[in-house]
Tab-separated table of N, CA, C and O in Angstrom:
chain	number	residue	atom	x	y	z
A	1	UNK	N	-2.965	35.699	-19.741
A	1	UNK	CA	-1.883	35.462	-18.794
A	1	UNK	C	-2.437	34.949	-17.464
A	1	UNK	O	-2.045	33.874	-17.009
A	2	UNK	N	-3.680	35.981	-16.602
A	2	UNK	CA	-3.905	34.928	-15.972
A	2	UNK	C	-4.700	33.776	-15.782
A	2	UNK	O	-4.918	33.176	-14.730
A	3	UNK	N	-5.213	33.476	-17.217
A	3	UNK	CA	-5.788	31.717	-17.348
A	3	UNK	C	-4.866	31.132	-17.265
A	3	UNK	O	-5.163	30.117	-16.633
A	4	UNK	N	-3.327	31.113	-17.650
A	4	UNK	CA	-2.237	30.063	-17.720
A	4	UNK	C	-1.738	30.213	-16.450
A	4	UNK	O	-1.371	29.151	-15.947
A	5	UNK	N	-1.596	31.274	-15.719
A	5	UNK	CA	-0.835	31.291	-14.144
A	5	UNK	C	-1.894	30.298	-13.219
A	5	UNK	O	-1.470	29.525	-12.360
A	6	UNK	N	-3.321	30.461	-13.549
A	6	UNK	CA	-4.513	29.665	-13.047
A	6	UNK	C	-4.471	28.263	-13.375
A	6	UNK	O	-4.471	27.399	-12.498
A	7	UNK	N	-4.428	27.962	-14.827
A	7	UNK	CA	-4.269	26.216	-14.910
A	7	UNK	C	-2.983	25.896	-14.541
A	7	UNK	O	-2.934	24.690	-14.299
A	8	UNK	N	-1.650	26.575	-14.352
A	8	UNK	CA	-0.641	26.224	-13.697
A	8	UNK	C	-0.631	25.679	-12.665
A	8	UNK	O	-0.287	24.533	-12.378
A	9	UNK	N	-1.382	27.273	-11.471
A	9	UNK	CA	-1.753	26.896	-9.965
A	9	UNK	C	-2.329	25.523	-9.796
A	9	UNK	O	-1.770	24.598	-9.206
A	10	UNK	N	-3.606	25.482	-10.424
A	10	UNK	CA	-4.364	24.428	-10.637
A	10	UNK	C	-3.798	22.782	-10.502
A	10	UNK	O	-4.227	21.832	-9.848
A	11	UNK	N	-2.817	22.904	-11.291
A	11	UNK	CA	-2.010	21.854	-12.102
A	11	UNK	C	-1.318	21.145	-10.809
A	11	UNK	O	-1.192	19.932	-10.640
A	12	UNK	N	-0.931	22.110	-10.003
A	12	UNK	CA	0.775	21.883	-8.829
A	12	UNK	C	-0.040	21.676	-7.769
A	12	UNK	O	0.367	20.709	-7.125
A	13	UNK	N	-1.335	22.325	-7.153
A	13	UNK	CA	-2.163	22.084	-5.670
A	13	UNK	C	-2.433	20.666	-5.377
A	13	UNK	O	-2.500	20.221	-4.231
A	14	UNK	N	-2.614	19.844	-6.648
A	14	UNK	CA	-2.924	18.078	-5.890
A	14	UNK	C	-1.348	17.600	-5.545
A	14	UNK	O	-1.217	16.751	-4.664
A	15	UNK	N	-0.317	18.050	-6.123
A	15	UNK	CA	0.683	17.241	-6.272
A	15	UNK	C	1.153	17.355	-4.606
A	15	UNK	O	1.707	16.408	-4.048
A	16	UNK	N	0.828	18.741	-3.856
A	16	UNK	CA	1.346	19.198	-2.515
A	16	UNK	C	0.562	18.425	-1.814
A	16	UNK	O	0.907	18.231	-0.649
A	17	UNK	N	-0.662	17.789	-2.294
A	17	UNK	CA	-2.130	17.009	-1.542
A	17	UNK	C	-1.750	15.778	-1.253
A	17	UNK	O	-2.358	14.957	-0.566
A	18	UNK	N	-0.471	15.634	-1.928
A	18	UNK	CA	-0.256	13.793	-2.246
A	18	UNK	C	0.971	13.559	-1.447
A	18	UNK	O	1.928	14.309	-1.639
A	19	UNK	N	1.067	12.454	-0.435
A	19	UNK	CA	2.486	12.963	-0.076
A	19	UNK	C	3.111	11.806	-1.226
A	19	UNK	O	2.578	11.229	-2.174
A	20	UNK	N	5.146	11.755	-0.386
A	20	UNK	CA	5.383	11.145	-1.200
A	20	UNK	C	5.987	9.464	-0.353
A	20	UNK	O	6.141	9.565	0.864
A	21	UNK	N	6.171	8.613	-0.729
A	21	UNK	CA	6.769	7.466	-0.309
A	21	UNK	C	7.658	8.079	0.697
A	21	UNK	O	7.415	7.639	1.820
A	22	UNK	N	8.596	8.939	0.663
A	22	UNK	CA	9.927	9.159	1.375
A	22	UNK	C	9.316	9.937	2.960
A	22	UNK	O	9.794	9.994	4.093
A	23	UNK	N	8.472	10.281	2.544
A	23	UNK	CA	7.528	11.611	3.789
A	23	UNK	C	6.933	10.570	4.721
A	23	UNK	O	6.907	10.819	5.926
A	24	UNK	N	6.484	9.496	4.285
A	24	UNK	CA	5.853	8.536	5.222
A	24	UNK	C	7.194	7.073	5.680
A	24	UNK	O	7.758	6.811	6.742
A	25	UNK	N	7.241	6.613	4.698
A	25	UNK	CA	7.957	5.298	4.932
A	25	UNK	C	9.505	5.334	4.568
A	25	UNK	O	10.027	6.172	3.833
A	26	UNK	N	10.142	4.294	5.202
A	26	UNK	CA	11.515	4.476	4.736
A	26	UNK	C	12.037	2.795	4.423
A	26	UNK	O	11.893	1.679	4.921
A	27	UNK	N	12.766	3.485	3.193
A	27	UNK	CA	12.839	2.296	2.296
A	27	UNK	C	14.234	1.062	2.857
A	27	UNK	O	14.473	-0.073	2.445
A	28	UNK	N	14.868	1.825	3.842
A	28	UNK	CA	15.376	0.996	4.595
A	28	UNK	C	15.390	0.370	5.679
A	28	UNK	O	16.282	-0.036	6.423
A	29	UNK	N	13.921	0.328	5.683
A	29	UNK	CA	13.066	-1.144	6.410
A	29	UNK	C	11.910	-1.722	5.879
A	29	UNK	O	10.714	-1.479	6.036
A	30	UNK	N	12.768	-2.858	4.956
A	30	UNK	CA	11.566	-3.553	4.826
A	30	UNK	C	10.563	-4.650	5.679
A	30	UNK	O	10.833	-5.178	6.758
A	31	UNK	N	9.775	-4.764	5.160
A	31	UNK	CA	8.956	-5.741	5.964
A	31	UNK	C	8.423	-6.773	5.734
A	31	UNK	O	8.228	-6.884	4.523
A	32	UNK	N	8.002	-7.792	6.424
A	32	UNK	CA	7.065	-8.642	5.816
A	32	UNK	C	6.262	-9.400	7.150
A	32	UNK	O	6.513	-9.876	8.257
A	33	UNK	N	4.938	-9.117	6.072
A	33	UNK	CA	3.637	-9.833	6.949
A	33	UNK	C	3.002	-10.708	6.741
A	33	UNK	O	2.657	-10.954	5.585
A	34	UNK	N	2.604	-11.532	7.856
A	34	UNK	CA	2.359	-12.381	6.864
A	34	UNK	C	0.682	-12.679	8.334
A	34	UNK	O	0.712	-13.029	9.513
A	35	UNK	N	-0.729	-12.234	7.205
A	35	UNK	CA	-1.623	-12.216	8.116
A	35	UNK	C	-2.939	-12.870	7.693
A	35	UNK	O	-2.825	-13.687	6.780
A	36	UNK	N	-3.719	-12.740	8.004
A	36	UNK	CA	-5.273	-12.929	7.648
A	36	UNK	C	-5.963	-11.485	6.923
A	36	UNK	O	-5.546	-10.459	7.460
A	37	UNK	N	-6.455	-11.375	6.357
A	37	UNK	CA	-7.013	-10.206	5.821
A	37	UNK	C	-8.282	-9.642	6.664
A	37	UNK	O	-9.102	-10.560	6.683
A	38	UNK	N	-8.679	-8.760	7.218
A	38	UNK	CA	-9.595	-7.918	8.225
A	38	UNK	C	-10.672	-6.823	7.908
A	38	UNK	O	-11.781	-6.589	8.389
A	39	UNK	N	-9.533	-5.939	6.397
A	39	UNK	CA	-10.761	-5.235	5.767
A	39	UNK	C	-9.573	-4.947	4.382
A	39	UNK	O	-8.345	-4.943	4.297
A	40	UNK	N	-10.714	-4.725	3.429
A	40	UNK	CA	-9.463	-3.690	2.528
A	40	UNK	C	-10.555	-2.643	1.912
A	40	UNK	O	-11.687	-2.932	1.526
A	41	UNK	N	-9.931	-1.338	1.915
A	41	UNK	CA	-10.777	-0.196	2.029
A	41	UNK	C	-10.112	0.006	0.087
A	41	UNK	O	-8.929	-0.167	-0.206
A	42	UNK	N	-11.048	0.330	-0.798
A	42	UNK	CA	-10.784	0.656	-2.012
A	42	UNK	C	-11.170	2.186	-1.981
A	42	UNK	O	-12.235	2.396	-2.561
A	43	UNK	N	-10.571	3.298	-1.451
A	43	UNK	CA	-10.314	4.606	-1.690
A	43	UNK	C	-9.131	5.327	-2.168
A	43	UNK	O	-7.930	5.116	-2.004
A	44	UNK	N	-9.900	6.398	-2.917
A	44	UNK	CA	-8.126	7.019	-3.540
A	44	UNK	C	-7.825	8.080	-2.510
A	44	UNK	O	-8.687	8.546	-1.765
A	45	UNK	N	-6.835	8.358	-2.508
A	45	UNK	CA	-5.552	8.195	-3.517
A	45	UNK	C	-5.006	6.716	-3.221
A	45	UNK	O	-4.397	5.984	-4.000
A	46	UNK	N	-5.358	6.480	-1.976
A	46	UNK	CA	-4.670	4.559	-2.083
A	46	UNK	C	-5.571	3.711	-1.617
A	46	UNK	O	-6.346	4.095	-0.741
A	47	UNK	N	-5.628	2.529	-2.069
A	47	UNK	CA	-6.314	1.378	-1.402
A	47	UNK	C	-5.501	0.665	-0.001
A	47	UNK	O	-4.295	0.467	-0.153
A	48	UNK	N	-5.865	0.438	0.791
A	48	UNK	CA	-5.301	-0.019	1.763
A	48	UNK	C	-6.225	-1.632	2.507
A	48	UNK	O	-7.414	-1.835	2.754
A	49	UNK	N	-4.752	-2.660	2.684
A	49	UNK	CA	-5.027	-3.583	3.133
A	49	UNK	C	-5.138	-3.692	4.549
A	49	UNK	O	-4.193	-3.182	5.151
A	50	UNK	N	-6.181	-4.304	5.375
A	50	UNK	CA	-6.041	-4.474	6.619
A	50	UNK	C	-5.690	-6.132	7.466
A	50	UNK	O	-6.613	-6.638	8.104
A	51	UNK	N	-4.891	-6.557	7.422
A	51	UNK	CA	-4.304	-7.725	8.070
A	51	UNK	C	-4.278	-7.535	9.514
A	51	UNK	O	-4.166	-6.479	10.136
A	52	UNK	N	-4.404	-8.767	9.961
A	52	UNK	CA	-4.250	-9.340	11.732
A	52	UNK	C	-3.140	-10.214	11.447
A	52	UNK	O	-3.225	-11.265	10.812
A	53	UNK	N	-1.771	-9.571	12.108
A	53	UNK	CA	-0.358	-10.412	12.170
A	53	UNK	C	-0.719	-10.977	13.230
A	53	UNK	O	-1.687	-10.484	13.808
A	54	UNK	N	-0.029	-12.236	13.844
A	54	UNK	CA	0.093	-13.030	15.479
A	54	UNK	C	1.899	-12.906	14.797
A	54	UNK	O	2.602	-13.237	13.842
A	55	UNK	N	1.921	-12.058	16.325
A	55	UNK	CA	3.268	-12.374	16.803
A	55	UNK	C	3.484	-13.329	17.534
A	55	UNK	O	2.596	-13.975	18.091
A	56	UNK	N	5.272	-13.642	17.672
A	56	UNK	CA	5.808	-15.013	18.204
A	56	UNK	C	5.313	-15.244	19.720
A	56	UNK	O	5.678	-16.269	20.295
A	57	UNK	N	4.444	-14.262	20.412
A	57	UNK	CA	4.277	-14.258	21.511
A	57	UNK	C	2.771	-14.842	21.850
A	57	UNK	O	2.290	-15.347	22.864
A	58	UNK	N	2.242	-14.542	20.526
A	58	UNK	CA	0.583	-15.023	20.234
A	58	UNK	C	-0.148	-14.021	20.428
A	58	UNK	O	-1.342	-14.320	20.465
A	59	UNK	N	0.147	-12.600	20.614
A	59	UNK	CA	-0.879	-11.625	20.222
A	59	UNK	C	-1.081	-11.542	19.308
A	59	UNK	O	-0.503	-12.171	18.422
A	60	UNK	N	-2.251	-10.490	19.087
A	60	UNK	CA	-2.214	-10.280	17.064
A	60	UNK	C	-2.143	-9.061	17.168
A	60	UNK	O	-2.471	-8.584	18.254
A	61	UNK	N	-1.735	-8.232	16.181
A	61	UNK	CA	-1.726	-7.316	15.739
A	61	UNK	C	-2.317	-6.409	14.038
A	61	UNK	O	-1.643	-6.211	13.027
A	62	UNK	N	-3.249	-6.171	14.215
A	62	UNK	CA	-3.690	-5.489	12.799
A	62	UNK	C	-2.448	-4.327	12.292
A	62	UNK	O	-1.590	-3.830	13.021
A	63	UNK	N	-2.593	-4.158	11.280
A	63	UNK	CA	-1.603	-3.569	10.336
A	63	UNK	C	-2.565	-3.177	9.111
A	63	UNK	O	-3.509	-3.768	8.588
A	64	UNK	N	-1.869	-1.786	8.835
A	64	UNK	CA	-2.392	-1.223	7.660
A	64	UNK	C	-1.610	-0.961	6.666
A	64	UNK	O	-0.624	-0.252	6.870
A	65	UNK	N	-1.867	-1.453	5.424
A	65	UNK	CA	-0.937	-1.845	4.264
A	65	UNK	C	-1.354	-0.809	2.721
A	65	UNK	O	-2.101	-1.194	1.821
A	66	UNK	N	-0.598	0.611	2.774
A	66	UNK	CA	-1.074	1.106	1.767
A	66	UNK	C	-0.366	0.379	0.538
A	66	UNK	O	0.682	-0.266	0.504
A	67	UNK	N	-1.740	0.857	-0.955
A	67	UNK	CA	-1.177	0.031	-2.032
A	67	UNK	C	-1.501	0.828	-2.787
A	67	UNK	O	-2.422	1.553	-2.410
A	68	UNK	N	-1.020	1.035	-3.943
A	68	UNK	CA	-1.954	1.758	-4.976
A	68	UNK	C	-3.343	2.255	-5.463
A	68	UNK	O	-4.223	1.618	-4.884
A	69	UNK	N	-3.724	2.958	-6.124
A	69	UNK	CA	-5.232	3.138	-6.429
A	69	UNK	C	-6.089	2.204	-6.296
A	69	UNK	O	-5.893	1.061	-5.885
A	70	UNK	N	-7.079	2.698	-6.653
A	70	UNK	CA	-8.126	1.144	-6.748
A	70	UNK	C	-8.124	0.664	-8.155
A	70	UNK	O	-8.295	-0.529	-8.406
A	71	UNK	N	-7.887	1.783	-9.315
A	71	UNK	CA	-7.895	2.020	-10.426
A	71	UNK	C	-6.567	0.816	-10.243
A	71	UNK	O	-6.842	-0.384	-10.257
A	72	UNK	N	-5.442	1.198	-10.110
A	72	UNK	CA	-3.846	0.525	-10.195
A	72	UNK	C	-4.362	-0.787	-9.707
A	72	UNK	O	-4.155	-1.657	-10.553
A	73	UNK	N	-5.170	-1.391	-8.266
A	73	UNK	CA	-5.066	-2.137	-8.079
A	73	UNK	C	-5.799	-3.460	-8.976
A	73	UNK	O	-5.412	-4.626	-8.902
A	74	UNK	N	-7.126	-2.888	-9.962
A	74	UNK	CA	-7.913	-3.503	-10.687
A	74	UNK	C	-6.733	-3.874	-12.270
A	74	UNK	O	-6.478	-4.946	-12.819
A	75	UNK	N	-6.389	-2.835	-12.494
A	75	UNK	CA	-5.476	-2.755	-13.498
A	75	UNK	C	-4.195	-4.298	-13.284
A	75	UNK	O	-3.603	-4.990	-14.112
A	76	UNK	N	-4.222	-4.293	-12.049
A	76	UNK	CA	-3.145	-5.276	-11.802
A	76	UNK	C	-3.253	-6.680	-11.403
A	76	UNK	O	-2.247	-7.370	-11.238
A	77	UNK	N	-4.722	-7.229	-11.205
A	77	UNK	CA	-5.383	-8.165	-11.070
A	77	UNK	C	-6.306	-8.319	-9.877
A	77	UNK	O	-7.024	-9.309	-9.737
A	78	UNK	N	-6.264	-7.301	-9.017
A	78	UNK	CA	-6.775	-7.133	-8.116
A	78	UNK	C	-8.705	-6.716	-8.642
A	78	UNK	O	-9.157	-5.977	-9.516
A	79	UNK	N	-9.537	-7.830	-7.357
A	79	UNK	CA	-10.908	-7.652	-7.487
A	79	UNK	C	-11.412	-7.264	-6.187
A	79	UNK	O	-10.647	-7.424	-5.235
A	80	UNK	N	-12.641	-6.749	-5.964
A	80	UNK	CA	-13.032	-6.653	-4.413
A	80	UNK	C	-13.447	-8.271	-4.288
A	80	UNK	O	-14.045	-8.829	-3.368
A	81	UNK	N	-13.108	-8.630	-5.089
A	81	UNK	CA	-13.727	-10.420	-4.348
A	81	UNK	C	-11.946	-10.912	-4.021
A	81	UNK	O	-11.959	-11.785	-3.153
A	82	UNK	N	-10.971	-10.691	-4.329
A	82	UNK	CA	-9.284	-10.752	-4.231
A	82	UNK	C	-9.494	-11.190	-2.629
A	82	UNK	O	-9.702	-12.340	-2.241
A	83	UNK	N	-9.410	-10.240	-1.964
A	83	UNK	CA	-8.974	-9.748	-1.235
A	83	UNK	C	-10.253	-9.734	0.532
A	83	UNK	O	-10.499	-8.779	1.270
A	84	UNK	N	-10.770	-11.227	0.621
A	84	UNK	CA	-12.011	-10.800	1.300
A	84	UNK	C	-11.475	-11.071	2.869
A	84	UNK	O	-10.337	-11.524	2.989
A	85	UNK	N	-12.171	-10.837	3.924
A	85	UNK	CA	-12.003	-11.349	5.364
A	85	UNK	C	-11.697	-12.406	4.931
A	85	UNK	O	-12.217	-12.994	3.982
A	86	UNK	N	-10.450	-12.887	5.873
A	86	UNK	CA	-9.641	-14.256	6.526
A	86	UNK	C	-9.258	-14.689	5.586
A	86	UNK	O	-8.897	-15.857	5.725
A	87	UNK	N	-9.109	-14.155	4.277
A	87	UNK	CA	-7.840	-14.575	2.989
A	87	UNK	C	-6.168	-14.386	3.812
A	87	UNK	O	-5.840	-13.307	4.307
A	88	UNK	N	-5.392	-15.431	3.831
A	88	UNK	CA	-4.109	-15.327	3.967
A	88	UNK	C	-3.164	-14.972	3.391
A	88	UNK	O	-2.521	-15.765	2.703
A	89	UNK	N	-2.765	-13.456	3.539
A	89	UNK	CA	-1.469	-12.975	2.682
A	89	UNK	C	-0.006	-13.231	3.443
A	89	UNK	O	0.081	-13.488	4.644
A	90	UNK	N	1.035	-13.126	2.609
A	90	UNK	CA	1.730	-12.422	2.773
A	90	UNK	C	2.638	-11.194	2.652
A	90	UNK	O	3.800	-11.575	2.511
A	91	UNK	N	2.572	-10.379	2.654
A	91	UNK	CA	2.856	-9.193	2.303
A	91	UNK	C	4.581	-8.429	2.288
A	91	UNK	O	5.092	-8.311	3.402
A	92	UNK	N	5.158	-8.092	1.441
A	92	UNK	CA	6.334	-7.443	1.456
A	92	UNK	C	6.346	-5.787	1.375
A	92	UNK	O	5.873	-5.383	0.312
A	93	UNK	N	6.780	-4.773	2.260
A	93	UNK	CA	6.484	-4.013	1.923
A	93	UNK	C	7.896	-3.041	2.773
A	93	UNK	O	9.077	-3.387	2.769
A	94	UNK	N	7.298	-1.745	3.468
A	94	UNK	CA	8.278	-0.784	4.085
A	94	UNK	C	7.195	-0.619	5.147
A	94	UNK	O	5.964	-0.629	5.131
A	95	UNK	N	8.306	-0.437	6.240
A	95	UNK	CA	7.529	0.296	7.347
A	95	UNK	C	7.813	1.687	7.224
A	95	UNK	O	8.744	2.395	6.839
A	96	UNK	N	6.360	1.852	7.822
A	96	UNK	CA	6.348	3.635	8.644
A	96	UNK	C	7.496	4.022	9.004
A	96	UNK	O	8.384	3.242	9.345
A	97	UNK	N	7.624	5.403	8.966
A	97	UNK	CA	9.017	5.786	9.611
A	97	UNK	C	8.740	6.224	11.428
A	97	UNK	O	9.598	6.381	12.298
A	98	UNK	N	7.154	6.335	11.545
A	98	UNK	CA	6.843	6.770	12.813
A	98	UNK	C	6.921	5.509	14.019
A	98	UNK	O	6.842	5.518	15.248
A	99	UNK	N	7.093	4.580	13.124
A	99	UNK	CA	6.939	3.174	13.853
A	99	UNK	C	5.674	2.576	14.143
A	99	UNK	O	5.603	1.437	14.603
A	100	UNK	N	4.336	3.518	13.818
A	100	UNK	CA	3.315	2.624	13.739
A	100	UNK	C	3.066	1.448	13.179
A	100	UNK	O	4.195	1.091	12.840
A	101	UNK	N	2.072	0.318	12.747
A	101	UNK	CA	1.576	-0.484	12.479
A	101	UNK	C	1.009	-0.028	10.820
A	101	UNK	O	-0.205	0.012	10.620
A	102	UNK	N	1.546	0.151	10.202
A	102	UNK	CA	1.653	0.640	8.810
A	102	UNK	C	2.318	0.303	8.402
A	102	UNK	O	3.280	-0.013	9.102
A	103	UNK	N	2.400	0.049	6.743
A	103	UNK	CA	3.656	-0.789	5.479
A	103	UNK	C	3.412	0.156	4.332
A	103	UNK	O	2.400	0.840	4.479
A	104	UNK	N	4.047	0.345	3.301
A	104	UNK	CA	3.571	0.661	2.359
A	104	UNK	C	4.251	-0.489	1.622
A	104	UNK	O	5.433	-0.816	1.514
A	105	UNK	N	2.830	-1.117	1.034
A	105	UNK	CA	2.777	-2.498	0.052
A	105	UNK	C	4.001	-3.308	-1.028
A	105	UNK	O	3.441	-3.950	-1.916
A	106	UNK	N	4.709	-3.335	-1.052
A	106	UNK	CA	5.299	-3.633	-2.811
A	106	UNK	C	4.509	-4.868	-3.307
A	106	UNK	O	3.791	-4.633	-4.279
A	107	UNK	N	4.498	-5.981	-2.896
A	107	UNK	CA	3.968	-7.304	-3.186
A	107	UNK	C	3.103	-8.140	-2.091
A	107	UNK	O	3.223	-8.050	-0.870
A	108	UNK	N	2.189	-8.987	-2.821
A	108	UNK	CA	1.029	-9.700	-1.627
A	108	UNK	C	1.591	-10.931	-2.861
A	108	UNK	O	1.986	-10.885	-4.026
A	109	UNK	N	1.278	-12.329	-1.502
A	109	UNK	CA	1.912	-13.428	-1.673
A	109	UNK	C	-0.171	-14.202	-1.117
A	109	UNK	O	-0.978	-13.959	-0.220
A	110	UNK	N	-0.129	-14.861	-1.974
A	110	UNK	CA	-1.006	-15.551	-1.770
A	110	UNK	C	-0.721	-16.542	-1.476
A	110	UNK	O	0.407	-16.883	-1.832
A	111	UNK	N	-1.569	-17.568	-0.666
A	111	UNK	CA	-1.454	-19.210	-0.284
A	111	UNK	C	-1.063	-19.892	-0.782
A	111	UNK	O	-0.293	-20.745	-0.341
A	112	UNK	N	-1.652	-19.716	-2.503
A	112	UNK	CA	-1.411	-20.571	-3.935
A	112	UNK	C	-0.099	-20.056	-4.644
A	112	UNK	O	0.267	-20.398	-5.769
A	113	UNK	N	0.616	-19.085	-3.714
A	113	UNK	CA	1.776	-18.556	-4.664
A	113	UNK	C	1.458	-17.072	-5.356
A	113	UNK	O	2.068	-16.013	-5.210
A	114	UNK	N	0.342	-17.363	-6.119
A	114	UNK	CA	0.050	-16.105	-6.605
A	114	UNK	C	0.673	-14.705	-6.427
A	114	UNK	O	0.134	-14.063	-5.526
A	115	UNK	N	1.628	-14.108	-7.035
A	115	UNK	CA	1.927	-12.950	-6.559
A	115	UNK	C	1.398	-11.523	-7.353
A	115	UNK	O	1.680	-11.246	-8.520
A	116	UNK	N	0.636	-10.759	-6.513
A	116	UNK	CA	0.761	-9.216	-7.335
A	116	UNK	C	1.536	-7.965	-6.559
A	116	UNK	O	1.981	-7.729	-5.436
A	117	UNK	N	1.448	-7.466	-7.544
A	117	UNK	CA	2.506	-6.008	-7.347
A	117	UNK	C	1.390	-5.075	-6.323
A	117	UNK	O	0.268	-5.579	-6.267
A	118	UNK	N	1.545	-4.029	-5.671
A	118	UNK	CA	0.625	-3.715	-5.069
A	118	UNK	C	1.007	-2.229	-4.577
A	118	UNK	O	0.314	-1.550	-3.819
A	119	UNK	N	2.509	-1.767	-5.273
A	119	UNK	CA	2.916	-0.501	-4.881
A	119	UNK	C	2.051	0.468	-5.917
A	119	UNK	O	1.621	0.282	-7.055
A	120	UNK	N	1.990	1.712	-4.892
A	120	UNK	CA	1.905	2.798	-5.771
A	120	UNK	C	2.868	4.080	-5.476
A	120	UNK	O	3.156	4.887	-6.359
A	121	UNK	N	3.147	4.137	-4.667
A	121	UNK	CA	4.237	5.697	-4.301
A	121	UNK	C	5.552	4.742	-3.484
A	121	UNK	O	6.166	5.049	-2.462
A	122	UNK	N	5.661	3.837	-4.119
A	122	UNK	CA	7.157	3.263	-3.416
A	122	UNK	C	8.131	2.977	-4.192
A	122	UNK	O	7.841	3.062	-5.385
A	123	UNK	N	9.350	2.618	-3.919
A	123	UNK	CA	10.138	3.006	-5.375
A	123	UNK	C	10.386	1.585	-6.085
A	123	UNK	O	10.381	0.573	-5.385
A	124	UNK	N	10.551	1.524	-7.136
A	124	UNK	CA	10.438	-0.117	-8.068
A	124	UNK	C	10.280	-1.613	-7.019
A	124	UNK	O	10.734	-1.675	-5.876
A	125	UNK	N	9.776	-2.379	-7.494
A	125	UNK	CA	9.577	-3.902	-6.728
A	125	UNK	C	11.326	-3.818	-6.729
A	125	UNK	O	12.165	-3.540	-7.586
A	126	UNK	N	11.368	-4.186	-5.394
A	126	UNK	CA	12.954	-5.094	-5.207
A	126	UNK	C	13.091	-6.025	-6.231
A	126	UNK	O	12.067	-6.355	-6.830
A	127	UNK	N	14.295	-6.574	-6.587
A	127	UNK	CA	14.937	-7.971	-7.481
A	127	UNK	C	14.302	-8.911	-6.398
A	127	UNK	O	13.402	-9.537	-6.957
A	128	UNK	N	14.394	-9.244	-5.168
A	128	UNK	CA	13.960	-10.334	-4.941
A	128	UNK	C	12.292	-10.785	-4.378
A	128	UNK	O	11.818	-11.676	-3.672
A	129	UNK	N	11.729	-9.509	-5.208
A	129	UNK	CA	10.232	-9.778	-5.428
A	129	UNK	C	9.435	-10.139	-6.316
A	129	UNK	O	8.276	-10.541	-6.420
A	130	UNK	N	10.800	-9.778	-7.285
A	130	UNK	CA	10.044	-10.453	-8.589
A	130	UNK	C	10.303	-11.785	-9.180
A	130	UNK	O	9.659	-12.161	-10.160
């Protein structure tokens, strides 16, 4: 009895570790960026893109773009050669709910068109992403 109350415990402690899409971002603001690429960090639980936006004013602004695993992101066509300094995305995603400089990912738009999926804790690609 208590090996099963133990692999239970066990079982439920990452899930409290993880947040969820709704805890960070809100799905009724989407976004889109459209930047140069700056860094992209391949750590779990998410990989995250780093873009330099220029706003209409001509500053720039970096932005951090969570995406799925690294595992999810390889799985989905994603390489560490994808994704290098001063590659031009564009990015569709959700903002932060805190209003920082954060997205959480759904789709990256490449130069050539190219599109991949790039969510991992956000809820299905929109219809007009796919």
């Amino acid at each position: 009895m208590r090996a099963t109350l133990a692999i239970i415990f066990l079982a439920v402690v990452p899930a409290w570790a993880h947040h969820a899409f709704q805890a960070e971002f809100d799905s009724t603001k989407p976004i889109k960026l459209v930047g140069k690429v700056t860094d992209m960090e391949w750590i779990n639980p998410h990989s995250w893109i780093h873009i330099d936006v220029t706003n209409p004013d001509g500053t720039v602004t970096n932005w951090m773009v969570e995406c799925g695993s690294p595992n999810i992101m390889l799985r989905r066509g994603f390489t560490k050669r994808s994704l290098e300094v001063g590659t031009v995305l564009t990015i569709q995603g959700y903002q932060a709910k805190n209003g920082q400089n954060r997205a959480n990912g759904s789709s990256v738009t490449f130069q050539d068109g190219k599109k991949l999926f790039v969510g991992g804790s956000n809820p299905d690609i929109p219809e007009d992403q796919k």
